[in-house]
């Protein structure tokens, strides 16, 4: 792949503008997909929702044991809870039907700025189990406080009801993220296609990359005999036919692009003898073949048509020039200016 050198920034901008409807559709598709995937995730989370019990305890440290306040933070509390001093007592109360590792996973200790306030969160899939584990912890931590000299007491000061954890909704953000990803991907591929340099958008592109003069342009739709580019094309072909009895049309699509070009040209009713424009496969039998290269707008074509041109020249053909066809009328209006296109 040969990267386009000397980027035509105006052509790039026009190409992006002409692709805006597709990019918007991609953004909408991305938003729908993003919000849809988020909805699936929320529905899954709803089916596997957790029950949460949150209890707050007040830790009353003994007089003269201020150093204990520095030791008992949320990290050490989680370590202490996992020991036999608390978790072991809890398991004795809960019984053999409870797994120690699972019970440990259900409990989380948190301390904010004041180490005297300990928040215990018990989370599980079964509401009854959450209630039993929370009650067992309350009994175990109070026994623990009584057994330690650094505490006067640990008292429960707030006990919130067990609630079902609600899934978090991020539908708007998911939609925006999906839209951004899809639209960004679309922009990337538009830029990649343009910068690759294997598509022709302007007559300058044809002259720059193929080294051929361009007789003119025809549009995919909206061709007019009085149009500036159409008149140039007609004049160029008439001049070629004055100098040569016949012109062979060379393309890289087995004659399809050439046939479509002749169809568009004939529709202009500009007095051109289209019977003198012959299919390219016949030129090999003509020692003095004169060829006109047909280049379609905006599709991958550079390497293919270059190969066809080299082959024609190798077999003695003379390249008289090129035409740019199937152009996007709106693209050209934006690039050249409506009054000039």
JSON list of C-alpha atoms in Angstrom, two decimals, residues 66-226:
[
{"chain": "A", "resi": 66, "resn": "UNK", "atom": "CA", "xyz": [-4.24, 5.35, 72.05]},
{"chain": "A", "resi": 67, "resn": "UNK", "atom": "CA", "xyz": [-1.72, 3.37, 70.02]},
{"chain": "A", "resi": 68, "resn": "UNK", "atom": "CA", "xyz": [-4.47, 0.85, 69.28]},
{"chain": "A", "resi": 69, "resn": "UNK", "atom": "CA", "xyz": [-6.27, 3.52, 67.27]},
{"chain": "A", "resi": 70, "resn": "UNK", "atom": "CA", "xyz": [-3.35, 3.60, 64.87]},
{"chain": "A", "resi": 71, "resn": "UNK", "atom": "CA", "xyz": [-3.37, -0.17, 64.52]},
{"chain": "A", "resi": 72, "resn": "UNK", "atom": "CA", "xyz": [-7.07, -0.83, 63.95]},
{"chain": "A", "resi": 73, "resn": "UNK", "atom": "CA", "xyz": [-7.76, 0.58, 60.50]},
{"chain": "A", "resi": 74, "resn": "UNK", "atom": "CA", "xyz": [-9.93, -0.94, 57.78]},
{"chain": "A", "resi": 75, "resn": "UNK", "atom": "CA", "xyz": [-7.07, -3.12, 56.51]},
{"chain": "A", "resi": 76, "resn": "UNK", "atom": "CA", "xyz": [-6.28, -4.64, 59.90]},
{"chain": "A", "resi": 77, "resn": "UNK", "atom": "CA", "xyz": [-9.96, -5.06, 60.76]},
{"chain": "A", "resi": 78, "resn": "UNK", "atom": "CA", "xyz": [-10.44, -7.23, 57.67]},
{"chain": "A", "resi": 79, "resn": "UNK", "atom": "CA", "xyz": [-7.43, -9.30, 58.75]},
{"chain": "A", "resi": 80, "resn": "UNK", "atom": "CA", "xyz": [-8.68, -9.58, 62.34]},
{"chain": "A", "resi": 81, "resn": "UNK", "atom": "CA", "xyz": [-12.17, -10.59, 61.22]},
{"chain": "A", "resi": 82, "resn": "UNK", "atom": "CA", "xyz": [-10.69, -13.54, 59.30]},
{"chain": "A", "resi": 83, "resn": "UNK", "atom": "CA", "xyz": [-9.09, -14.99, 62.46]},
{"chain": "A", "resi": 84, "resn": "UNK", "atom": "CA", "xyz": [-10.55, -17.52, 64.86]},
{"chain": "A", "resi": 85, "resn": "UNK", "atom": "CA", "xyz": [-11.16, -14.69, 67.34]},
{"chain": "A", "resi": 86, "resn": "UNK", "atom": "CA", "xyz": [-14.08, -13.46, 65.22]},
{"chain": "A", "resi": 87, "resn": "UNK", "atom": "CA", "xyz": [-14.68, -15.71, 62.20]},
{"chain": "A", "resi": 88, "resn": "UNK", "atom": "CA", "xyz": [-14.00, -18.83, 64.25]},
{"chain": "A", "resi": 89, "resn": "UNK", "atom": "CA", "xyz": [-16.64, -17.83, 66.82]},
{"chain": "A", "resi": 90, "resn": "UNK", "atom": "CA", "xyz": [-19.05, -17.01, 64.00]},
{"chain": "A", "resi": 91, "resn": "UNK", "atom": "CA", "xyz": [-18.61, -20.48, 62.49]},
{"chain": "A", "resi": 92, "resn": "UNK", "atom": "CA", "xyz": [-19.35, -22.08, 65.85]},
{"chain": "A", "resi": 93, "resn": "UNK", "atom": "CA", "xyz": [-22.63, -20.19, 65.96]},
{"chain": "A", "resi": 94, "resn": "UNK", "atom": "CA", "xyz": [-23.54, -20.68, 62.30]},
{"chain": "A", "resi": 95, "resn": "UNK", "atom": "CA", "xyz": [-22.90, -24.41, 62.24]},
{"chain": "A", "resi": 96, "resn": "UNK", "atom": "CA", "xyz": [-21.46, -26.89, 59.80]},
{"chain": "A", "resi": 97, "resn": "UNK", "atom": "CA", "xyz": [-23.86, -25.95, 56.99]},
{"chain": "A", "resi": 98, "resn": "UNK", "atom": "CA", "xyz": [-21.85, -22.77, 56.38]},
{"chain": "A", "resi": 99, "resn": "UNK", "atom": "CA", "xyz": [-18.50, -22.73, 54.60]},
{"chain": "A", "resi": 100, "resn": "UNK", "atom": "CA", "xyz": [-15.84, -20.64, 56.35]},
{"chain": "A", "resi": 101, "resn": "UNK", "atom": "CA", "xyz": [-14.31, -19.27, 53.13]},
{"chain": "A", "resi": 102, "resn": "UNK", "atom": "CA", "xyz": [-17.71, -18.24, 51.79]},
{"chain": "A", "resi": 103, "resn": "UNK", "atom": "CA", "xyz": [-18.63, -16.51, 55.06]},
{"chain": "A", "resi": 104, "resn": "UNK", "atom": "CA", "xyz": [-15.31, -14.64, 54.99]},
{"chain": "A", "resi": 105, "resn": "UNK", "atom": "CA", "xyz": [-16.06, -13.44, 51.45]},
{"chain": "A", "resi": 106, "resn": "UNK", "atom": "CA", "xyz": [-19.44, -12.13, 52.60]},
{"chain": "A", "resi": 107, "resn": "UNK", "atom": "CA", "xyz": [-17.97, -9.69, 55.17]},
{"chain": "A", "resi": 108, "resn": "UNK", "atom": "CA", "xyz": [-16.21, -6.38, 54.50]},
{"chain": "A", "resi": 109, "resn": "UNK", "atom": "CA", "xyz": [-14.99, -3.87, 57.07]},
{"chain": "A", "resi": 110, "resn": "UNK", "atom": "CA", "xyz": [-14.66, -0.16, 56.28]},
{"chain": "A", "resi": 111, "resn": "UNK", "atom": "CA", "xyz": [-13.47, 2.81, 58.29]},
{"chain": "A", "resi": 112, "resn": "UNK", "atom": "CA", "xyz": [-13.67, 6.39, 57.09]},
{"chain": "A", "resi": 113, "resn": "UNK", "atom": "CA", "xyz": [-11.83, 9.26, 58.76]},
{"chain": "A", "resi": 114, "resn": "UNK", "atom": "CA", "xyz": [-12.61, 8.30, 62.37]},
{"chain": "A", "resi": 115, "resn": "UNK", "atom": "CA", "xyz": [-11.26, 4.89, 63.39]},
{"chain": "A", "resi": 116, "resn": "UNK", "atom": "CA", "xyz": [-13.87, 4.65, 66.16]},
{"chain": "A", "resi": 117, "resn": "UNK", "atom": "CA", "xyz": [-16.63, 4.12, 63.62]},
{"chain": "A", "resi": 118, "resn": "UNK", "atom": "CA", "xyz": [-16.52, 0.67, 62.04]},
{"chain": "A", "resi": 119, "resn": "UNK", "atom": "CA", "xyz": [-18.90, -0.17, 59.20]},
{"chain": "A", "resi": 120, "resn": "UNK", "atom": "CA", "xyz": [-19.51, -3.85, 58.50]},
{"chain": "A", "resi": 121, "resn": "UNK", "atom": "CA", "xyz": [-21.13, -4.89, 55.23]},
{"chain": "A", "resi": 122, "resn": "UNK", "atom": "CA", "xyz": [-22.46, -8.41, 54.79]},
{"chain": "A", "resi": 123, "resn": "UNK", "atom": "CA", "xyz": [-23.36, -9.35, 51.24]},
{"chain": "A", "resi": 124, "resn": "UNK", "atom": "CA", "xyz": [-24.83, -12.58, 49.91]},
{"chain": "A", "resi": 125, "resn": "UNK", "atom": "CA", "xyz": [-27.33, -14.10, 47.50]},
{"chain": "A", "resi": 126, "resn": "UNK", "atom": "CA", "xyz": [-29.69, -15.39, 50.18]},
{"chain": "A", "resi": 127, "resn": "UNK", "atom": "CA", "xyz": [-31.44, -12.89, 52.45]},
{"chain": "A", "resi": 128, "resn": "UNK", "atom": "CA", "xyz": [-31.73, -15.38, 55.30]},
{"chain": "A", "resi": 129, "resn": "UNK", "atom": "CA", "xyz": [-28.02, -16.22, 55.20]},
{"chain": "A", "resi": 130, "resn": "UNK", "atom": "CA", "xyz": [-27.11, -12.53, 55.22]},
{"chain": "A", "resi": 131, "resn": "UNK", "atom": "CA", "xyz": [-29.25, -12.00, 58.33]},
{"chain": "A", "resi": 132, "resn": "UNK", "atom": "CA", "xyz": [-27.69, -14.96, 60.16]},
{"chain": "A", "resi": 133, "resn": "UNK", "atom": "CA", "xyz": [-24.11, -13.99, 59.26]},
{"chain": "A", "resi": 134, "resn": "UNK", "atom": "CA", "xyz": [-24.75, -10.39, 60.34]},
{"chain": "A", "resi": 135, "resn": "UNK", "atom": "CA", "xyz": [-26.15, -11.54, 63.69]},
{"chain": "A", "resi": 136, "resn": "UNK", "atom": "CA", "xyz": [-23.27, -13.98, 64.22]},
{"chain": "A", "resi": 137, "resn": "UNK", "atom": "CA", "xyz": [-20.77, -11.21, 63.52]},
{"chain": "A", "resi": 138, "resn": "UNK", "atom": "CA", "xyz": [-22.45, -8.89, 66.03]},
{"chain": "A", "resi": 139, "resn": "UNK", "atom": "CA", "xyz": [-22.13, -11.48, 68.77]},
{"chain": "A", "resi": 140, "resn": "UNK", "atom": "CA", "xyz": [-18.55, -12.43, 67.81]},
{"chain": "A", "resi": 141, "resn": "UNK", "atom": "CA", "xyz": [-17.19, -8.88, 67.71]},
{"chain": "A", "resi": 142, "resn": "UNK", "atom": "CA", "xyz": [-18.68, -8.02, 71.08]},
{"chain": "A", "resi": 143, "resn": "UNK", "atom": "CA", "xyz": [-17.05, -11.11, 72.60]},
{"chain": "A", "resi": 144, "resn": "UNK", "atom": "CA", "xyz": [-13.84, -10.10, 70.86]},
{"chain": "A", "resi": 145, "resn": "UNK", "atom": "CA", "xyz": [-14.01, -6.61, 72.44]},
{"chain": "A", "resi": 146, "resn": "UNK", "atom": "CA", "xyz": [-14.51, -8.12, 75.90]},
{"chain": "A", "resi": 147, "resn": "UNK", "atom": "CA", "xyz": [-11.43, -10.31, 75.43]},
{"chain": "A", "resi": 148, "resn": "UNK", "atom": "CA", "xyz": [-9.08, -7.46, 74.44]},
{"chain": "A", "resi": 149, "resn": "UNK", "atom": "CA", "xyz": [-7.56, -4.96, 76.86]},
{"chain": "A", "resi": 150, "resn": "UNK", "atom": "CA", "xyz": [-7.38, -2.23, 74.21]},
{"chain": "A", "resi": 151, "resn": "UNK", "atom": "CA", "xyz": [-11.19, -1.97, 74.04]},
{"chain": "A", "resi": 152, "resn": "UNK", "atom": "CA", "xyz": [-13.73, -0.93, 76.64]},
{"chain": "A", "resi": 153, "resn": "UNK", "atom": "CA", "xyz": [-16.53, -2.02, 74.34]},
{"chain": "A", "resi": 154, "resn": "UNK", "atom": "CA", "xyz": [-17.70, -2.30, 70.75]},
{"chain": "A", "resi": 155, "resn": "UNK", "atom": "CA", "xyz": [-21.35, -1.31, 70.44]},
{"chain": "A", "resi": 156, "resn": "UNK", "atom": "CA", "xyz": [-23.77, -1.41, 67.55]},
{"chain": "A", "resi": 157, "resn": "UNK", "atom": "CA", "xyz": [-25.06, 2.09, 66.89]},
{"chain": "A", "resi": 158, "resn": "UNK", "atom": "CA", "xyz": [-26.89, 1.68, 63.58]},
{"chain": "A", "resi": 159, "resn": "UNK", "atom": "CA", "xyz": [-28.36, -1.35, 61.89]},
{"chain": "A", "resi": 160, "resn": "UNK", "atom": "CA", "xyz": [-29.78, -0.81, 58.42]},
{"chain": "A", "resi": 161, "resn": "UNK", "atom": "CA", "xyz": [-32.38, -3.16, 57.01]},
{"chain": "A", "resi": 162, "resn": "UNK", "atom": "CA", "xyz": [-31.29, -5.83, 54.58]},
{"chain": "A", "resi": 163, "resn": "UNK", "atom": "CA", "xyz": [-31.80, -4.48, 51.08]},
{"chain": "A", "resi": 164, "resn": "UNK", "atom": "CA", "xyz": [-31.62, -6.01, 47.64]},
{"chain": "A", "resi": 165, "resn": "UNK", "atom": "CA", "xyz": [-28.71, -4.52, 45.74]},
{"chain": "A", "resi": 166, "resn": "UNK", "atom": "CA", "xyz": [-29.95, -2.57, 42.76]},
{"chain": "A", "resi": 167, "resn": "UNK", "atom": "CA", "xyz": [-28.08, -2.85, 39.46]},
{"chain": "A", "resi": 168, "resn": "UNK", "atom": "CA", "xyz": [-26.45, 0.38, 38.35]},
{"chain": "A", "resi": 169, "resn": "UNK", "atom": "CA", "xyz": [-27.79, 1.95, 35.18]},
{"chain": "A", "resi": 170, "resn": "UNK", "atom": "CA", "xyz": [-25.30, 3.50, 32.80]},
{"chain": "A", "resi": 171, "resn": "UNK", "atom": "CA", "xyz": [-27.45, 3.37, 29.66]},
{"chain": "A", "resi": 172, "resn": "UNK", "atom": "CA", "xyz": [-26.62, 6.91, 28.56]},
{"chain": "A", "resi": 173, "resn": "UNK", "atom": "CA", "xyz": [-22.89, 6.43, 28.99]},
{"chain": "A", "resi": 174, "resn": "UNK", "atom": "CA", "xyz": [-23.06, 3.02, 27.30]},
{"chain": "A", "resi": 175, "resn": "UNK", "atom": "CA", "xyz": [-24.92, 4.56, 24.35]},
{"chain": "A", "resi": 176, "resn": "UNK", "atom": "CA", "xyz": [-22.45, 7.45, 24.08]},
{"chain": "A", "resi": 177, "resn": "UNK", "atom": "CA", "xyz": [-19.50, 5.07, 24.30]},
{"chain": "A", "resi": 178, "resn": "UNK", "atom": "CA", "xyz": [-20.97, 2.80, 21.62]},
{"chain": "A", "resi": 179, "resn": "UNK", "atom": "CA", "xyz": [-21.69, 5.78, 19.36]},
{"chain": "A", "resi": 180, "resn": "UNK", "atom": "CA", "xyz": [-18.17, 7.15, 19.84]},
{"chain": "A", "resi": 181, "resn": "UNK", "atom": "CA", "xyz": [-16.52, 3.79, 19.13]},
{"chain": "A", "resi": 182, "resn": "UNK", "atom": "CA", "xyz": [-18.56, 3.09, 15.99]},
{"chain": "A", "resi": 183, "resn": "UNK", "atom": "CA", "xyz": [-18.29, 6.64, 14.61]},
{"chain": "A", "resi": 184, "resn": "UNK", "atom": "CA", "xyz": [-14.58, 6.78, 15.44]},
{"chain": "A", "resi": 185, "resn": "UNK", "atom": "CA", "xyz": [-14.03, 3.46, 13.69]},
{"chain": "A", "resi": 186, "resn": "UNK", "atom": "CA", "xyz": [-15.93, 4.76, 10.67]},
{"chain": "A", "resi": 187, "resn": "UNK", "atom": "CA", "xyz": [-13.80, 7.92, 10.54]},
{"chain": "A", "resi": 188, "resn": "UNK", "atom": "CA", "xyz": [-10.66, 5.79, 10.83]},
{"chain": "A", "resi": 189, "resn": "UNK", "atom": "CA", "xyz": [-11.61, 3.65, 7.83]},
{"chain": "A", "resi": 190, "resn": "UNK", "atom": "CA", "xyz": [-12.62, 6.70, 5.77]},
{"chain": "A", "resi": 191, "resn": "UNK", "atom": "CA", "xyz": [-9.24, 8.28, 6.51]},
{"chain": "A", "resi": 192, "resn": "UNK", "atom": "CA", "xyz": [-7.43, 5.02, 5.82]},
{"chain": "A", "resi": 193, "resn": "UNK", "atom": "CA", "xyz": [-9.19, 4.58, 2.47]},
{"chain": "A", "resi": 194, "resn": "UNK", "atom": "CA", "xyz": [-8.37, 8.15, 1.46]},
{"chain": "A", "resi": 195, "resn": "UNK", "atom": "CA", "xyz": [-4.77, 8.20, 2.64]},
{"chain": "A", "resi": 196, "resn": "UNK", "atom": "CA", "xyz": [-3.97, 4.85, 1.02]},
{"chain": "A", "resi": 197, "resn": "UNK", "atom": "CA", "xyz": [-3.83, 6.72, -2.29]},
{"chain": "A", "resi": 198, "resn": "UNK", "atom": "CA", "xyz": [-5.39, 3.92, -4.36]},
{"chain": "A", "resi": 199, "resn": "UNK", "atom": "CA", "xyz": [-8.62, 5.82, -5.15]},
{"chain": "A", "resi": 200, "resn": "UNK", "atom": "CA", "xyz": [-9.18, 8.68, -7.56]},
{"chain": "A", "resi": 201, "resn": "UNK", "atom": "CA", "xyz": [-11.31, 11.64, -6.46]},
{"chain": "A", "resi": 202, "resn": "UNK", "atom": "CA", "xyz": [-10.15, 14.48, -8.73]},
{"chain": "A", "resi": 203, "resn": "UNK", "atom": "CA", "xyz": [-8.62, 15.01, -12.15]},
{"chain": "A", "resi": 204, "resn": "UNK", "atom": "CA", "xyz": [-5.48, 16.08, -10.33]},
{"chain": "A", "resi": 205, "resn": "UNK", "atom": "CA", "xyz": [-5.31, 12.63, -8.71]},
{"chain": "A", "resi": 206, "resn": "UNK", "atom": "CA", "xyz": [-5.38, 10.99, -12.15]},
{"chain": "A", "resi": 207, "resn": "UNK", "atom": "CA", "xyz": [-2.68, 13.30, -13.51]},
{"chain": "A", "resi": 208, "resn": "UNK", "atom": "CA", "xyz": [-0.55, 12.92, -10.38]},
{"chain": "A", "resi": 209, "resn": "UNK", "atom": "CA", "xyz": [-0.69, 9.16, -9.95]},
{"chain": "A", "resi": 210, "resn": "UNK", "atom": "CA", "xyz": [-1.05, 8.00, -13.58]},
{"chain": "A", "resi": 211, "resn": "UNK", "atom": "CA", "xyz": [0.73, 10.84, -15.38]},
{"chain": "A", "resi": 212, "resn": "UNK", "atom": "CA", "xyz": [-2.15, 11.23, -17.86]},
{"chain": "A", "resi": 213, "resn": "UNK", "atom": "CA", "xyz": [-4.04, 14.28, -19.06]},
{"chain": "A", "resi": 214, "resn": "UNK", "atom": "CA", "xyz": [-7.74, 14.15, -18.20]},
{"chain": "A", "resi": 215, "resn": "UNK", "atom": "CA", "xyz": [-10.22, 15.00, -20.95]},
{"chain": "A", "resi": 216, "resn": "UNK", "atom": "CA", "xyz": [-13.06, 15.60, -18.49]},
{"chain": "A", "resi": 217, "resn": "UNK", "atom": "CA", "xyz": [-15.53, 14.12, -16.04]},
{"chain": "A", "resi": 218, "resn": "UNK", "atom": "CA", "xyz": [-18.92, 12.43, -16.03]},
{"chain": "A", "resi": 219, "resn": "UNK", "atom": "CA", "xyz": [-21.12, 12.05, -12.98]},
{"chain": "A", "resi": 220, "resn": "UNK", "atom": "CA", "xyz": [-22.97, 9.07, -11.62]},
{"chain": "A", "resi": 221, "resn": "UNK", "atom": "CA", "xyz": [-26.14, 11.10, -12.03]},
{"chain": "A", "resi": 222, "resn": "UNK", "atom": "CA", "xyz": [-27.07, 14.66, -12.95]},
{"chain": "A", "resi": 223, "resn": "UNK", "atom": "CA", "xyz": [-24.98, 14.94, -16.13]},
{"chain": "A", "resi": 224, "resn": "UNK", "atom": "CA", "xyz": [-25.92, 17.93, -18.29]},
{"chain": "A", "resi": 225, "resn": "UNK", "atom": "CA", "xyz": [-24.80, 18.78, -21.81]},
{"chain": "A", "resi": 226, "resn": "UNK", "atom": "CA", "xyz": [-24.27, 22.37, -20.71]}
]
